[in-house]
Coordinates of N, CA, C and O in Angstrom, one line a residue:
X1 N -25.3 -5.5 -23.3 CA -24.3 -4.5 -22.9 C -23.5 -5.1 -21.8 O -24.0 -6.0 -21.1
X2 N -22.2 -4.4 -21.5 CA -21.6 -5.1 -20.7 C -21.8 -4.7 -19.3 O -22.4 -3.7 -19.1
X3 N -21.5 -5.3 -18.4 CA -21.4 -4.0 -16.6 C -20.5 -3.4 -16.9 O -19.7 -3.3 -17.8
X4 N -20.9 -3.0 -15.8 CA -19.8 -0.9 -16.1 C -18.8 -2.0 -15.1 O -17.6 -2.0 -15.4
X5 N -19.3 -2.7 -14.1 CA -18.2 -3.2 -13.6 C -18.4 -5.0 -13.2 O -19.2 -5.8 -12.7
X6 N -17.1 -5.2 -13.9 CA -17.2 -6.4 -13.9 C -15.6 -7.6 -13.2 O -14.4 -7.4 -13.3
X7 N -16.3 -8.5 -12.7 CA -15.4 -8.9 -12.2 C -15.1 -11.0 -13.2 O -15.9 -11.9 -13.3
X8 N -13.4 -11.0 -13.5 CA -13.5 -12.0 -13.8 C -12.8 -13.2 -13.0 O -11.6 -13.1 -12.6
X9 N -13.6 -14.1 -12.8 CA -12.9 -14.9 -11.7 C -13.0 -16.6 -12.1 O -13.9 -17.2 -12.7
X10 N -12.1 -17.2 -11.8 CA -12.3 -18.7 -12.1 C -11.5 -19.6 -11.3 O -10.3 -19.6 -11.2
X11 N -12.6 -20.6 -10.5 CA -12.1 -21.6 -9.7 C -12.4 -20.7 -8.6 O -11.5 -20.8 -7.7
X12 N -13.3 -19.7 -8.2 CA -13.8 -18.6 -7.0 C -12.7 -18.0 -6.3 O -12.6 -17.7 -5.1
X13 N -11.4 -17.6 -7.7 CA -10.4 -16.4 -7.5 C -10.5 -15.3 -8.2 O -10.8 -15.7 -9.4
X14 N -10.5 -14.5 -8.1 CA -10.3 -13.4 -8.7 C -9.3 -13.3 -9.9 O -8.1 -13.3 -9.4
X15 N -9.2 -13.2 -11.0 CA -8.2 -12.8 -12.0 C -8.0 -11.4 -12.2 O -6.9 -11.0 -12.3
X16 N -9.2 -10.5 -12.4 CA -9.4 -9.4 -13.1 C -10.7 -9.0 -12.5 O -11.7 -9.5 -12.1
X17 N -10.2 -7.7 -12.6 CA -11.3 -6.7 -12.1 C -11.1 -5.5 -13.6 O -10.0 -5.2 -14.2
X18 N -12.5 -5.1 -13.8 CA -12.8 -4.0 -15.2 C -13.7 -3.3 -14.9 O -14.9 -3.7 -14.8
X19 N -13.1 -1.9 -14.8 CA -14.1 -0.9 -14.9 C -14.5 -0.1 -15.9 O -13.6 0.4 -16.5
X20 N -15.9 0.1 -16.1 CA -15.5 0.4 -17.9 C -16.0 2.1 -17.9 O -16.5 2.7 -16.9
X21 N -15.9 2.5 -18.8 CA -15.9 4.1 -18.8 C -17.2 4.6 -18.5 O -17.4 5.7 -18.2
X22 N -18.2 3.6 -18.6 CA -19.6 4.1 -18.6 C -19.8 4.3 -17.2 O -20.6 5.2 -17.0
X23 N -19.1 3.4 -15.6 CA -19.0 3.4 -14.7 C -19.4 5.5 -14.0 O -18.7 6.5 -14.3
X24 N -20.1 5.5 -13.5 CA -20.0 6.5 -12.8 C -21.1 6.5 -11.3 O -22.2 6.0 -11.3
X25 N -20.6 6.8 -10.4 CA -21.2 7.2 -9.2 C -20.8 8.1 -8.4 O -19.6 8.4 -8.5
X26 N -21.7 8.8 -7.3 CA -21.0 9.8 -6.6 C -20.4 9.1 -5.0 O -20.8 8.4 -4.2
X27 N -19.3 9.9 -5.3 CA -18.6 9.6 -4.0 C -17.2 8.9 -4.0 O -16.3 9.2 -4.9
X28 N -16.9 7.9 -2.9 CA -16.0 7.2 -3.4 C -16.1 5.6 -3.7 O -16.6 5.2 -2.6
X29 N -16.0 4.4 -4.5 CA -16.4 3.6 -4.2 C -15.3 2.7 -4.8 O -14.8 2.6 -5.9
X30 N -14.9 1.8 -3.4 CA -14.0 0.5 -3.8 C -14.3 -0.5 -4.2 O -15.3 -1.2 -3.8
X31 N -13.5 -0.6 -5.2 CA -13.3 -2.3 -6.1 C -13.4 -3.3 -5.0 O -14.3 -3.9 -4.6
X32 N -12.2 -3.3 -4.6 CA -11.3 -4.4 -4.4 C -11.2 -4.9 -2.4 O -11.2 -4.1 -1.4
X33 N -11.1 -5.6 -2.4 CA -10.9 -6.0 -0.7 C -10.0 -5.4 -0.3 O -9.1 -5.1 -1.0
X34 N -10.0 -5.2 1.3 CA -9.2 -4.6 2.0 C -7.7 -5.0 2.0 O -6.7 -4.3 2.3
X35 N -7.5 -6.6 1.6 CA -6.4 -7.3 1.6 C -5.5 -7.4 0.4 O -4.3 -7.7 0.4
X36 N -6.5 -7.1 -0.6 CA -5.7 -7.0 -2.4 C -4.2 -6.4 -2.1 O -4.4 -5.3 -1.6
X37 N -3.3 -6.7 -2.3 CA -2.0 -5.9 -2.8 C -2.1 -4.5 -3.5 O -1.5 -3.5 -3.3
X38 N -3.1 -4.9 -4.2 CA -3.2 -3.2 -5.2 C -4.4 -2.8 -5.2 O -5.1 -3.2 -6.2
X39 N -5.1 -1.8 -4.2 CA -6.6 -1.3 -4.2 C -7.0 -0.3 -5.4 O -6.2 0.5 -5.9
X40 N -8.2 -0.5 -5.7 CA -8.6 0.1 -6.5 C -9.9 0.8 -6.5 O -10.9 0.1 -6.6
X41 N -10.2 2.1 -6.4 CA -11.4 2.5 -6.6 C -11.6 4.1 -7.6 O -10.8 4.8 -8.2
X42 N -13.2 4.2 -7.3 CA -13.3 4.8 -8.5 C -13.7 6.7 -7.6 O -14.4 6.5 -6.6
X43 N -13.5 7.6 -7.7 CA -13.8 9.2 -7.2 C -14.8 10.0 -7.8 O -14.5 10.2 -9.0
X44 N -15.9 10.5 -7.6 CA -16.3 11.1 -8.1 C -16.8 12.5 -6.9 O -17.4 12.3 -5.8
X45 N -16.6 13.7 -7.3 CA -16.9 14.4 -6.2 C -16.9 16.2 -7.1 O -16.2 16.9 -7.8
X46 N -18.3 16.4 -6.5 CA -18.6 18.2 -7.0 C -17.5 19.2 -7.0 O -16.5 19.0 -6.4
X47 N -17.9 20.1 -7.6 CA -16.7 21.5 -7.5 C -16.7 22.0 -6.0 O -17.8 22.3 -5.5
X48 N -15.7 22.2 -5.5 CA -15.7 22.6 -4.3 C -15.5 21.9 -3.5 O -15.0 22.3 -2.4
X49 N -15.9 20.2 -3.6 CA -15.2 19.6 -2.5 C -13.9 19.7 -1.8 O -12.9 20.1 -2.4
X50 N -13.9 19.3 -0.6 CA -12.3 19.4 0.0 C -12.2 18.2 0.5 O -13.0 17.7 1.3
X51 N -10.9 17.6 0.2 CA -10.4 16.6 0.5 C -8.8 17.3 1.1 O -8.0 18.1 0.6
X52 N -9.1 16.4 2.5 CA -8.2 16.6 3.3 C -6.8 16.5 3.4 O -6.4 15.4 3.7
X53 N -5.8 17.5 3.1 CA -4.6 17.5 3.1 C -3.9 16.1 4.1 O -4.0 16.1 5.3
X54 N -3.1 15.0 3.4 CA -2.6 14.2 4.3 C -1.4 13.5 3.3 O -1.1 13.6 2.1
X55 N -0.7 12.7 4.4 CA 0.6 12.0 3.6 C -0.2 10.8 4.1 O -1.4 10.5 4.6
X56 N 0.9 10.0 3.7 CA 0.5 8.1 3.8 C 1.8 7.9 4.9 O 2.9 8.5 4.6
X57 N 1.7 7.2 5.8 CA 2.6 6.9 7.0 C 3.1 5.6 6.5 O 2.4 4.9 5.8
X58 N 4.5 5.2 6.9 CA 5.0 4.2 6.6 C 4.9 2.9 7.2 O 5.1 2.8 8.4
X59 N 4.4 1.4 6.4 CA 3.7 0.2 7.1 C 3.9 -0.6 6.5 O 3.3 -0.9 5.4
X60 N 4.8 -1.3 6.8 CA 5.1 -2.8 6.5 C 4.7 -3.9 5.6 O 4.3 -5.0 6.1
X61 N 4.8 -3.7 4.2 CA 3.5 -4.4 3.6 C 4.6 -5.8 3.0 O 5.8 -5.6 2.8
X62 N 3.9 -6.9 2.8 CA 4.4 -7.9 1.8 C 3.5 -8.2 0.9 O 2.3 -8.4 1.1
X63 N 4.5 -8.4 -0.5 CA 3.8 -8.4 -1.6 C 4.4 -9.4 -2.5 O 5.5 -9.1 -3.0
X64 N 3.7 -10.7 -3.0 CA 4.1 -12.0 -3.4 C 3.5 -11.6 -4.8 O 4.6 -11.3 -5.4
X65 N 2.4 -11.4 -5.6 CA 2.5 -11.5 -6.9 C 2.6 -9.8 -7.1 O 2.1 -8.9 -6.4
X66 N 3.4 -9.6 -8.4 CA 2.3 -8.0 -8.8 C 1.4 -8.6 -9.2 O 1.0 -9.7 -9.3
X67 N 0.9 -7.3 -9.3 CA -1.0 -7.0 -9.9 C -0.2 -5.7 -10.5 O 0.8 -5.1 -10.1
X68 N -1.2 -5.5 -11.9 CA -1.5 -4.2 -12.6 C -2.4 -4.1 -13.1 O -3.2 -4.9 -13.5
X69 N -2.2 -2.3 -13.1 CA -3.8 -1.8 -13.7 C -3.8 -1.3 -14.9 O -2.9 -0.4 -14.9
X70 N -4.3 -1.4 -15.7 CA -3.9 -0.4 -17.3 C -5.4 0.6 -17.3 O -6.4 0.2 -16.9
X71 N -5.3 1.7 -17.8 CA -5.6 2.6 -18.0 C -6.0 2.9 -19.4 O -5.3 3.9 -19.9
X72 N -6.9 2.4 -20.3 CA -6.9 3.1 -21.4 C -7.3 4.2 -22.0 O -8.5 4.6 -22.1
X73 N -6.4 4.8 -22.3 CA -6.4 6.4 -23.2 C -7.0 6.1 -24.6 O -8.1 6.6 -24.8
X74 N -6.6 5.5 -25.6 CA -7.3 6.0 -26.5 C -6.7 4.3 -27.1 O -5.6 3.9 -27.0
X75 N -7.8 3.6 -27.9 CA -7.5 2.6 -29.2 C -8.8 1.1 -28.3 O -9.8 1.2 -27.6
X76 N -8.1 -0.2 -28.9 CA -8.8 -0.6 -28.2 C -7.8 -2.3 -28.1 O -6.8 -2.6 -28.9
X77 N -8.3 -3.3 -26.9 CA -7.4 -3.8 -26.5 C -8.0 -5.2 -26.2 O -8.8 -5.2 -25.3
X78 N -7.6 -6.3 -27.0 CA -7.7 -7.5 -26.0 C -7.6 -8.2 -24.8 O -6.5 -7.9 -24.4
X79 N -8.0 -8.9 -24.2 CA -7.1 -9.2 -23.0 C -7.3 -10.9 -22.9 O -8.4 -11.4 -22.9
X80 N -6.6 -11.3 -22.8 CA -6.8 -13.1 -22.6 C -6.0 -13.2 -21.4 O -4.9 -12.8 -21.1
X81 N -7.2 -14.4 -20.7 CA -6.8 -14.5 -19.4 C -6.5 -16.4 -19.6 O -7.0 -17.2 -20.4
X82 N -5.6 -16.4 -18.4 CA -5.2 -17.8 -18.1 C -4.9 -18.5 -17.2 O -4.3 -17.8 -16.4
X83 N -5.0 -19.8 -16.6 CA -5.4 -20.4 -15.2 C -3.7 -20.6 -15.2 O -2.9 -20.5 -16.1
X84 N -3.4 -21.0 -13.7 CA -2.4 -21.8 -13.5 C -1.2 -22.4 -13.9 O 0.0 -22.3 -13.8
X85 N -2.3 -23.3 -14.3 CA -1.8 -24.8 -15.8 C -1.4 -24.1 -17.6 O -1.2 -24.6 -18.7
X86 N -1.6 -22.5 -17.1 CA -1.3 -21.8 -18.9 C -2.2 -22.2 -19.9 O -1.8 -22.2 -21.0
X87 N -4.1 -22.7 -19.4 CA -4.5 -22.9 -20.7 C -5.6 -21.7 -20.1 O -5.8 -21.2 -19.1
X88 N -6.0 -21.8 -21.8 CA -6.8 -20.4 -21.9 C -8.2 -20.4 -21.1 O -8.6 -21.5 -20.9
X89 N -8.7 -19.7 -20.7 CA -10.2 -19.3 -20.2 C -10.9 -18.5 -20.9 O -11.7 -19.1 -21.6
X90 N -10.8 -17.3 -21.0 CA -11.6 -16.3 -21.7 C -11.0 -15.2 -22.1 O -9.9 -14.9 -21.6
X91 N -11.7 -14.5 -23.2 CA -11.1 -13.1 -23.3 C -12.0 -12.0 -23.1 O -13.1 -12.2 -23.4
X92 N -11.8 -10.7 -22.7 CA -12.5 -9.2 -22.7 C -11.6 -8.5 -23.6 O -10.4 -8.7 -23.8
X93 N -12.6 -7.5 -23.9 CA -12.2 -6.3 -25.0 C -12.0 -5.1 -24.7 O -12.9 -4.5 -25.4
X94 N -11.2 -4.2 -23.9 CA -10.8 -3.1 -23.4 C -11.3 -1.9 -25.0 O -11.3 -2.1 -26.2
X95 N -11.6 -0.9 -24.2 CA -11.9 0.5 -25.0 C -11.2 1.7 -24.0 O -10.9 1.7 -22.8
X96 N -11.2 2.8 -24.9 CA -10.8 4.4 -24.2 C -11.7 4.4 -23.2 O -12.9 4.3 -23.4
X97 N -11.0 4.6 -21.9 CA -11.7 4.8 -21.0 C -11.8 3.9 -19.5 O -11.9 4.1 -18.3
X98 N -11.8 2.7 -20.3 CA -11.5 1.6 -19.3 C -10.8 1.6 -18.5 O -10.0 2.5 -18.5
X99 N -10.7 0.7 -17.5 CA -9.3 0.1 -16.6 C -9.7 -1.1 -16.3 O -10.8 -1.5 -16.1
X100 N -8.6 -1.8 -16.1 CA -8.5 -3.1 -15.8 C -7.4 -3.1 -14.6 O -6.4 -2.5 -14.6
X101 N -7.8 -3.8 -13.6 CA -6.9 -4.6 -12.5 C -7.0 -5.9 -13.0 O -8.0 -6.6 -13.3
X102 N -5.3 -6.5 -13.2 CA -5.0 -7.7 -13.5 C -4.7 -8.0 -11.8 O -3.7 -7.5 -11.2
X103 N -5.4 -8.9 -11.2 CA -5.0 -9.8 -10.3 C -3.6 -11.0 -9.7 O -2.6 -11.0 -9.0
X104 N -4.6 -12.0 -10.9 CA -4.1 -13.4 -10.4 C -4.5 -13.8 -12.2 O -5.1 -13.3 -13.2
X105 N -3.5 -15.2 -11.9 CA -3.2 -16.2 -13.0 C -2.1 -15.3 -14.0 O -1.1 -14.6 -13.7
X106 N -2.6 -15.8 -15.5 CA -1.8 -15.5 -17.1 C -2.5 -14.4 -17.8 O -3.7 -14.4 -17.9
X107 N -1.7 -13.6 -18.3 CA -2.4 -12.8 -19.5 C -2.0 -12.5 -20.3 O -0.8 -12.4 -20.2
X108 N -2.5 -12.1 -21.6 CA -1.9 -12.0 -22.8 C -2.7 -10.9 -22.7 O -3.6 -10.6 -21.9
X109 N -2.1 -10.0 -24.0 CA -2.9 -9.0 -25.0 C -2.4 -9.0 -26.3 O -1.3 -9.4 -26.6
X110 N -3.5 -8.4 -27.2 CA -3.7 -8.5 -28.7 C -3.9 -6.1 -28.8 O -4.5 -5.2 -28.2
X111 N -3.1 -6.1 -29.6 CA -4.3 -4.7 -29.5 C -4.5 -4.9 -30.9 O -3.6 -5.2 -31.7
X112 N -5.8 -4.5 -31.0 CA -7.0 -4.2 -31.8 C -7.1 -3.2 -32.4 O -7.9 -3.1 -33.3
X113 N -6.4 -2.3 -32.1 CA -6.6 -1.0 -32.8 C -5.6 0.0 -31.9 O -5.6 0.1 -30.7
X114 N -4.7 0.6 -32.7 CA -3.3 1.5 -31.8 C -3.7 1.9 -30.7 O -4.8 2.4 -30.8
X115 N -3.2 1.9 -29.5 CA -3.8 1.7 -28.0 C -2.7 3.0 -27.5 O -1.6 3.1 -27.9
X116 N -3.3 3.9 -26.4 CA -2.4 4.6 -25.7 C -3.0 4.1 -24.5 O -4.2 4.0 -24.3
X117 N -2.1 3.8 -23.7 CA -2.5 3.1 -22.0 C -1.6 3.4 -21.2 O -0.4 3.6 -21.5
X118 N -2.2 3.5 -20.0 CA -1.0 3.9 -18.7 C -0.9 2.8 -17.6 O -1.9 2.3 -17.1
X119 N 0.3 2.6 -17.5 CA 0.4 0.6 -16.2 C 0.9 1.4 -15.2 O 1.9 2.2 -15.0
X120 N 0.1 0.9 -14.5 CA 0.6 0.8 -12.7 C 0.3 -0.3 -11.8 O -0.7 -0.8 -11.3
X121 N 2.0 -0.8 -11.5 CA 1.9 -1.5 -10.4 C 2.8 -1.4 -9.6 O 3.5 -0.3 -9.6
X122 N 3.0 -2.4 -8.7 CA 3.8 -2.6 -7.6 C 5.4 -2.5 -7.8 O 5.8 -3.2 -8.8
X123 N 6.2 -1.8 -7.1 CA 7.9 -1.7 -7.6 C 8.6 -2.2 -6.4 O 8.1 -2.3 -5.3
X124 N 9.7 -2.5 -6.9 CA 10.5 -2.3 -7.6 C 10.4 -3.5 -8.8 O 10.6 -4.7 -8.6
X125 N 10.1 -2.9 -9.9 CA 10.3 -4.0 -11.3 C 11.2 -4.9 -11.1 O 12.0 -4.2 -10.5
X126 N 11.9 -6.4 -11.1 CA 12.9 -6.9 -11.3 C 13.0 -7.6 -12.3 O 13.3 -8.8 -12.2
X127 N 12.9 -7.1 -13.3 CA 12.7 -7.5 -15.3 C 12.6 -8.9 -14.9 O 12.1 -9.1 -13.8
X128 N 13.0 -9.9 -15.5 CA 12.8 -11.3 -16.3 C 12.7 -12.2 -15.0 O 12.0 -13.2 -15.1
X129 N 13.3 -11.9 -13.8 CA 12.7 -12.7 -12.2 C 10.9 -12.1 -11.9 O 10.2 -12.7 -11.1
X130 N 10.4 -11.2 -12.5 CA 9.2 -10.7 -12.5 C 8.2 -11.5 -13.2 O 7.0 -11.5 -12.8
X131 N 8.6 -12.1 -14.2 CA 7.5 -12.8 -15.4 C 8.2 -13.8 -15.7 O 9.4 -13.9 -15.9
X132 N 6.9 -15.1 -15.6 CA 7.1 -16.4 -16.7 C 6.3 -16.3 -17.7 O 5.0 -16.3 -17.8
X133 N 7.3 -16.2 -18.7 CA 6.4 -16.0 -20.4 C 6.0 -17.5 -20.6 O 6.4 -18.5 -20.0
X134 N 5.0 -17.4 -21.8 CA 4.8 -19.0 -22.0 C 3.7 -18.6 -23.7 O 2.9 -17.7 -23.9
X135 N 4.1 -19.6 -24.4 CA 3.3 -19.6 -25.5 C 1.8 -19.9 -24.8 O 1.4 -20.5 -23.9
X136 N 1.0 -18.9 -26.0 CA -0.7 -19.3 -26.1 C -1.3 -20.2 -27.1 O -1.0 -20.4 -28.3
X137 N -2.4 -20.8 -26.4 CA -3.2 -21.2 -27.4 C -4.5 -20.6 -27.2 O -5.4 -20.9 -26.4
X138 N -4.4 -19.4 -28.6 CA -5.7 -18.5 -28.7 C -6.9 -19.5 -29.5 O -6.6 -20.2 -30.5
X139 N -8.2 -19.2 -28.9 CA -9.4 -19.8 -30.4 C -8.8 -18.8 -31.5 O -8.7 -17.6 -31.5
X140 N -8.4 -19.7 -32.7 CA -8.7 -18.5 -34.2 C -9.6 -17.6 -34.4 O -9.5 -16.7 -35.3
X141 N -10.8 -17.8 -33.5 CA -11.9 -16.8 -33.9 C -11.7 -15.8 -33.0 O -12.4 -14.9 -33.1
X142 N -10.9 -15.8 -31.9 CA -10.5 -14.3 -31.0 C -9.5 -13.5 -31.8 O -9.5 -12.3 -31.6
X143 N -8.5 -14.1 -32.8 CA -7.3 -13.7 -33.8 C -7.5 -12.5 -34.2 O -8.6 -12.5 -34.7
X144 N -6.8 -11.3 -34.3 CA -7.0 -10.3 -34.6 C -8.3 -9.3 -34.6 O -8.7 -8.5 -35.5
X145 N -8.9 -9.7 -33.6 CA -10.2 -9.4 -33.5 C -10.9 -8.5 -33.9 O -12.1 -8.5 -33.7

């Protein structure tokens, strides 16, 4: 079976962080380091908690790559990841429920079965200055999986 949370990393960077639906604990508990661009953690808390009314104050942040997180709602999803240099490393298999923080490096997706998901990252989008596309070379045995 897989970890509820799993981290994929190569060359001792981070690419991906996945939390998978089975993940549960109480409280609050973060993913991700204090310096990530895009924090991530997971909530869990009883009926009746109160969580303290507050805004977010305005702070100066710089931000060199996006990162996104996909959210899956319902189907199921490939994910292939890629170093640097655009060759392949590995792939994971997203389900209902999951989430993924894409980090760092290349990624592709395949979906596997009709996928509803929700993406969140960093804005303002600036279309085609945002992304370098690049052909893959998938193993044939990850192919329509």
């Amino acid at each position: 079976m897989t970890e509820a949370v799993e981290k994929i990393e190569h060359e001792g960077e981070m690419l991906a962080l996945i939390v998978r639906d089975e993940f549960s604990h109480p409280g609050i508990s973060f993913f991700t380091p204090n310096d990530l661009s895009q924090q991530l953690a997971y909530m869990r808390h009883p009926a009746g908690k109160i969580i303290d009314a507050h805004f977010h104050n305005p702070v100066p942040r710089s931000v060199s790559y996006s990162q996104e997180t996909l959210f899956i709602k319902r189907g199921r999803l490939r994910v292939d990841f890629f170093d640097g240099q655009l060759a392949y490393l590995e792939s994971r298999e997203l389900k209902a429920g999951d989430v993924i923080l894409l980090v760092k490096g290349g990624h592709g997706f395949e979906v596997l079965e009709e996928i509803e998901m929700i993406e969140v990252k960093q804005g303002p989008y600036t279309g085609d200055q945002d992304k370098t596309r690049f052909d893959t070379k998938i193993p044939d045995v990850l192919k329509l999986g």
